[in-house]
Amino acid sequence: MTAAASPEISAKLEAILTGIKETAALPLSQARTLPREAYTDEDYFAFERENIFKKDWMCLAHVSQLKTPGSYIALDLFDEPLLVIRDREGAIRVLSRVCAHRAMDIMPDDPAFPREGETRLLVCPYHKWVYELDGTLRGCTQMHNAEGFDKADWKLAEFHSEVWNGFVFVNFDGNAKPLSEQYADFDRVIAPWNAADMEVAIELEWDCDFNWKVMVENWMESYHHIGTHATTLNVSMPGELTWSEPEHPYFVHAHLPYTEKLRGELRASRAGGPKVPGFEWIEGLSEDQAFEWGLFTGFPCFMFLTTHDRALWYRLLPVAADRCLLLTTTLVSKKAKEAPGYAEALVSETDMLNTFHSEDMVMNAAVQRGLKSSKVVRGRLSHLEEPVWLIQRYLAARAEGRYPEKANRAPYHGPKAMQAAE
Ligand code: FES
Ligand SMILES: [Fe+2]
């Protein structure tokens, strides 16, 4: 356990980890919520940082946000000032912004250094060392008397990164298995959306005063549609229809089918009838793929969602036990961007994303306040909250340095479970 700093912290962490493992070991029919310390304790968050976030893959950007050489996004994660940048050869890299001279963050927190943009070179403002877009040192003045100094030895450090389906991920410790392996099954399911060729069309930023797991659980379970989204999402996707795929070591996949009414409206719209609001459809989807929301979390916190006309991606950056930064995005096909009516659709769909996510934000913040209370109880879970249970099982497995086992069974609930039982 790398986070243990003292015998007291060690004992406390052991108790939290034991609580998580015992909870995750319950069958779904007996599932309950985790001990509240899993959401509130800073020492447990430090454990997650070292043993989950730094060892697994964290998604930072989509290639459509970095179209040209020199385009970059600067962000900070776990005390690492990062620069996601496309270099002159077109490769996307995750560089450290820490100058090799006197450790300065080359993009200080100042309006003169925007968090995203396009640049020809990377210049440290302190003593003007100049780096190429791939982090190599191009020039530095007044260093000719420094004995044995060779520019080739000094560069911006680079983190281990991978582009998967157009999404840029970083793995801090450099030892994670490639995403092409971890997410291979995930890849097959979302292939028809061709996410690498989609474009981020809407981005909304949220500073969240709740634990990252409160967000991921809220993202993955649709039981809450009946309450949180009673007049919005629940109308077209009632929570009671949601069901989850069997356990996978590296991701959770749940289905949220559309109502028959909406399916009928979409079929009619495609056939030239009254238009259902939204973007140009994704081409080549089966009705099963098109007529539901496909909900995914690539562990630990890559939130992705597929629909008949778009994908949603939520970038989540955990900051502390009770804080995370969130970027909610909508991705559309290039064809959709060129279709007539795109500008109007963008306005209405931005409003839609804002509305339903605002509904979630109120709930999530209130859940965190509840979790801080001395009166919080270990609640029981509905079968509709199977993803919450699967996330618990991932956390328990990672606490032991492993991943969940791939389950070889039919889904517990939903249409395929019924077929299997027949
Ligand atoms: S700290 Fe960057 S040039 Fe000196
Ligand atoms: Fe929600």
Coordinates of N, CA and C in Angstrom, one line a residue, residues 9-100:
I9 N -2.8 5.9 9.7 CA -3.4 6.0 8.4 C -3.5 4.6 7.8
S10 N -2.5 3.8 8.0 CA -2.4 2.4 7.6 C -3.6 1.6 8.1
A11 N -3.9 1.7 9.4 CA -5.0 1.0 9.9 C -6.3 1.5 9.4
K12 N -6.4 2.8 9.3 CA -7.7 3.4 8.7 C -7.9 2.9 7.3
L13 N -6.8 3.0 6.5 CA -7.0 2.6 5.1 C -7.3 1.1 5.0
E14 N -6.7 0.3 5.8 CA -7.0 -1.1 5.8 C -8.5 -1.4 6.1
A15 N -9.0 -0.6 7.0 CA -10.5 -0.8 7.3 C -11.3 -0.3 6.2
I16 N -11.0 0.8 5.5 CA -11.7 1.2 4.3 C -11.7 0.2 3.2
L17 N -10.4 -0.3 2.9 CA -10.3 -1.3 1.9 C -11.0 -2.6 2.2
T18 N -11.0 -3.0 3.4 CA -11.7 -4.2 3.8 C -13.2 -4.0 3.6
G19 N -13.7 -2.8 4.0 CA -15.1 -2.4 3.8 C -15.5 -2.5 2.3
I20 N -14.6 -2.0 1.4 CA -14.9 -2.0 0.0 C -14.9 -3.4 -0.5
K21 N -13.9 -4.2 -0.1 CA -13.8 -5.6 -0.6 C -15.0 -6.4 -0.1
E22 N -15.4 -6.2 1.1 CA -16.6 -7.0 1.7 C -17.9 -6.6 0.9
T23 N -18.0 -5.3 0.7 CA -19.2 -4.8 -0.1 C -19.3 -5.4 -1.5
A24 N -18.1 -5.3 -2.1 CA -18.1 -5.8 -3.5 C -18.2 -7.3 -3.7
A25 N -18.0 -8.0 -2.6 CA -18.1 -9.5 -2.6 C -19.6 -9.9 -2.5
L26 N -20.5 -9.0 -2.2 CA -21.9 -9.4 -2.1 C -22.4 -9.7 -3.4
P27 N -23.4 -10.6 -3.6 CA -24.0 -10.8 -4.9 C -24.9 -9.6 -5.2
L28 N -25.2 -9.4 -6.4 CA -26.0 -8.2 -6.8 C -27.3 -8.1 -6.0
S29 N -27.9 -9.2 -5.8 CA -29.2 -9.2 -5.1 C -29.1 -8.7 -3.6
Q30 N -27.8 -8.7 -3.1 CA -27.6 -8.2 -1.7 C -26.8 -6.9 -1.7
A31 N -26.6 -6.3 -2.9 CA -25.7 -5.2 -3.0 C -26.1 -4.0 -2.2
R32 N -25.1 -3.3 -1.6 CA -25.4 -2.1 -0.9 C -24.3 -1.1 -1.2
T33 N -24.4 0.1 -0.6 CA -23.5 1.2 -1.0 C -22.2 1.0 -0.2
L34 N -21.1 1.6 -0.7 CA -19.8 1.5 -0.1 C -19.8 2.3 1.2
P35 N -18.8 2.0 2.1 CA -18.6 2.8 3.3 C -18.4 4.3 2.8
R36 N -18.9 5.2 3.6 CA -18.9 6.6 3.1 C -17.4 7.1 3.0
E37 N -16.5 6.5 3.7 CA -15.1 7.0 3.7 C -14.5 6.8 2.2
A38 N -15.1 5.9 1.5 CA -14.6 5.7 0.1 C -14.9 7.0 -0.7
Y39 N -15.7 7.8 -0.3 CA -16.1 9.1 -1.0 C -15.6 10.3 -0.3
T40 N -15.1 10.2 1.0 CA -14.8 11.4 1.7 C -13.4 11.4 2.3
D41 N -12.8 10.3 2.4 CA -11.5 10.3 3.1 C -10.3 10.6 2.2
E42 N -9.5 11.6 2.6 CA -8.4 12.1 1.7 C -7.3 11.0 1.7
D43 N -7.1 10.3 2.7 CA -6.1 9.2 2.6 C -6.5 8.1 1.7
Y44 N -7.8 7.8 1.7 CA -8.2 6.8 0.7 C -8.1 7.4 -0.7
F45 N -8.4 8.7 -0.9 CA -8.3 9.3 -2.2 C -6.8 9.2 -2.6
A46 N -5.9 9.4 -1.7 CA -4.5 9.4 -2.1 C -4.1 7.9 -2.5
F47 N -4.8 7.0 -1.8 CA -4.6 5.6 -2.2 C -5.1 5.3 -3.7
E48 N -6.2 5.9 -3.9 CA -6.8 5.7 -5.3 C -5.9 6.4 -6.3
R49 N -5.4 7.6 -6.0 CA -4.5 8.3 -6.9 C -3.3 7.5 -7.3
E50 N -2.7 6.8 -6.3 CA -1.4 6.1 -6.5 C -1.7 4.7 -7.1
N51 N -2.8 4.1 -6.7 CA -3.0 2.7 -7.1 C -4.1 2.5 -8.2
I52 N -4.8 3.5 -8.5 CA -5.8 3.4 -9.6 C -5.5 4.4 -10.7
F53 N -5.6 5.7 -10.4 CA -5.4 6.7 -11.5 C -4.1 6.7 -12.1
K54 N -3.0 6.5 -11.3 CA -1.7 6.6 -11.9 C -1.3 5.2 -12.6
K55 N -2.0 4.2 -12.2 CA -1.6 2.9 -12.8 C -2.5 2.5 -14.0
D56 N -3.7 3.2 -14.1 CA -4.6 2.9 -15.2 C -4.5 4.1 -16.2
W57 N -5.4 4.1 -17.1 CA -5.4 5.1 -18.2 C -6.4 6.2 -17.9
M58 N -6.0 7.4 -18.0 CA -6.8 8.6 -17.8 C -7.0 9.3 -19.1
C59 N -8.2 9.6 -19.5 CA -8.5 10.3 -20.8 C -8.4 11.8 -20.6
L60 N -7.6 12.4 -21.5 CA -7.4 13.9 -21.4 C -7.9 14.7 -22.5
A61 N -8.1 14.1 -23.7 CA -8.5 14.9 -24.9 C -9.0 14.1 -26.0
H62 N -9.6 14.7 -27.0 CA -10.0 14.0 -28.2 C -9.2 14.7 -29.4
V63 N -8.8 13.9 -30.4 CA -8.0 14.4 -31.4 C -8.6 15.6 -32.2
S64 N -9.9 15.7 -32.2 CA -10.5 16.8 -32.9 C -10.3 18.1 -32.1
Q65 N -9.8 18.1 -30.9 CA -9.5 19.3 -30.1 C -8.0 19.7 -30.4
L66 N -7.3 18.9 -31.2 CA -5.9 19.1 -31.5 C -5.6 18.9 -32.9
K67 N -6.2 19.7 -33.8 CA -6.3 19.4 -35.2 C -5.0 19.7 -35.9
T68 N -4.3 20.8 -35.5 CA -3.1 21.2 -36.3 C -1.8 21.0 -35.5
P69 N -0.7 20.9 -36.1 CA 0.6 20.9 -35.4 C 0.7 22.1 -34.5
G70 N 1.1 21.9 -33.3 CA 1.2 23.0 -32.3 C -0.1 23.3 -31.5
S71 N -1.2 22.6 -31.9 CA -2.4 22.8 -31.1 C -2.2 22.1 -29.8
Y72 N -2.7 22.6 -28.7 CA -2.4 22.1 -27.4 C -3.6 22.3 -26.4
I73 N -3.6 21.5 -25.4 CA -4.5 21.7 -24.2 C -3.6 21.5 -23.0
A74 N -3.6 22.5 -22.1 CA -2.8 22.5 -20.9 C -3.8 22.2 -19.7
L75 N -3.4 21.2 -19.0 CA -4.2 20.9 -17.8 C -3.4 20.3 -16.7
D76 N -3.9 20.2 -15.5 CA -3.1 19.8 -14.4 C -3.8 18.6 -13.8
L77 N -3.1 17.6 -13.4 CA -3.6 16.4 -12.8 C -2.6 15.8 -11.9
F78 N -3.1 15.6 -10.6 CA -2.3 15.0 -9.6 C -0.9 15.7 -9.5
D79 N -0.9 17.0 -9.4 CA 0.3 17.8 -9.2 C 1.2 17.7 -10.4
E80 N 0.7 17.2 -11.5 CA 1.5 17.2 -12.8 C 1.0 18.2 -13.7
P81 N 1.7 19.3 -14.0 CA 1.3 20.3 -15.1 C 1.5 19.6 -16.4
L82 N 0.5 19.4 -17.2 CA 0.5 18.6 -18.4 C 0.2 19.4 -19.6
L83 N 0.8 19.0 -20.8 CA 0.5 19.6 -22.0 C 0.2 18.5 -23.0
V84 N -1.0 18.5 -23.5 CA -1.4 17.5 -24.6 C -1.2 18.3 -25.9
I85 N -0.3 17.8 -26.7 CA 0.1 18.6 -27.9 C 0.3 17.8 -29.1
R86 N -0.1 18.4 -30.3 CA 0.2 17.7 -31.5 C 1.6 18.3 -32.0
D87 N 2.5 17.4 -32.3 CA 3.9 17.9 -32.7 C 3.9 18.1 -34.2
R88 N 5.1 18.6 -34.7 CA 5.2 18.9 -36.1 C 5.0 17.8 -37.1
E89 N 5.2 16.6 -36.6 CA 5.0 15.4 -37.4 C 3.6 14.9 -37.3
G90 N 2.8 15.5 -36.5 CA 1.4 15.1 -36.3 C 1.1 14.2 -35.2
A91 N 2.2 13.7 -34.5 CA 2.0 12.8 -33.4 C 1.4 13.6 -32.1
I92 N 0.5 13.0 -31.4 CA 0.0 13.6 -30.2 C 0.8 13.1 -29.0
R93 N 1.3 14.0 -28.2 CA 2.1 13.7 -27.0 C 1.5 14.3 -25.8
V94 N 1.8 13.7 -24.6 CA 1.5 14.3 -23.3 C 2.9 14.6 -22.7
L95 N 3.2 15.9 -22.7 CA 4.4 16.4 -22.1 C 4.2 17.0 -20.8
S96 N 5.3 17.0 -20.0 CA 5.3 17.7 -18.7 C 5.6 19.2 -19.1
R97 N 4.9 20.1 -18.4 CA 5.2 21.5 -18.6 C 6.3 22.0 -17.7
V98 N 7.0 21.1 -17.0 CA 8.0 21.5 -16.0 C 9.3 21.8 -16.8
C99 N 9.8 23.0 -16.7 CA 11.0 23.4 -17.5 C 12.2 22.6 -16.9
A100 N 13.1 22.2 -17.8 CA 14.3 21.4 -17.4 C 15.3 22.3 -16.8

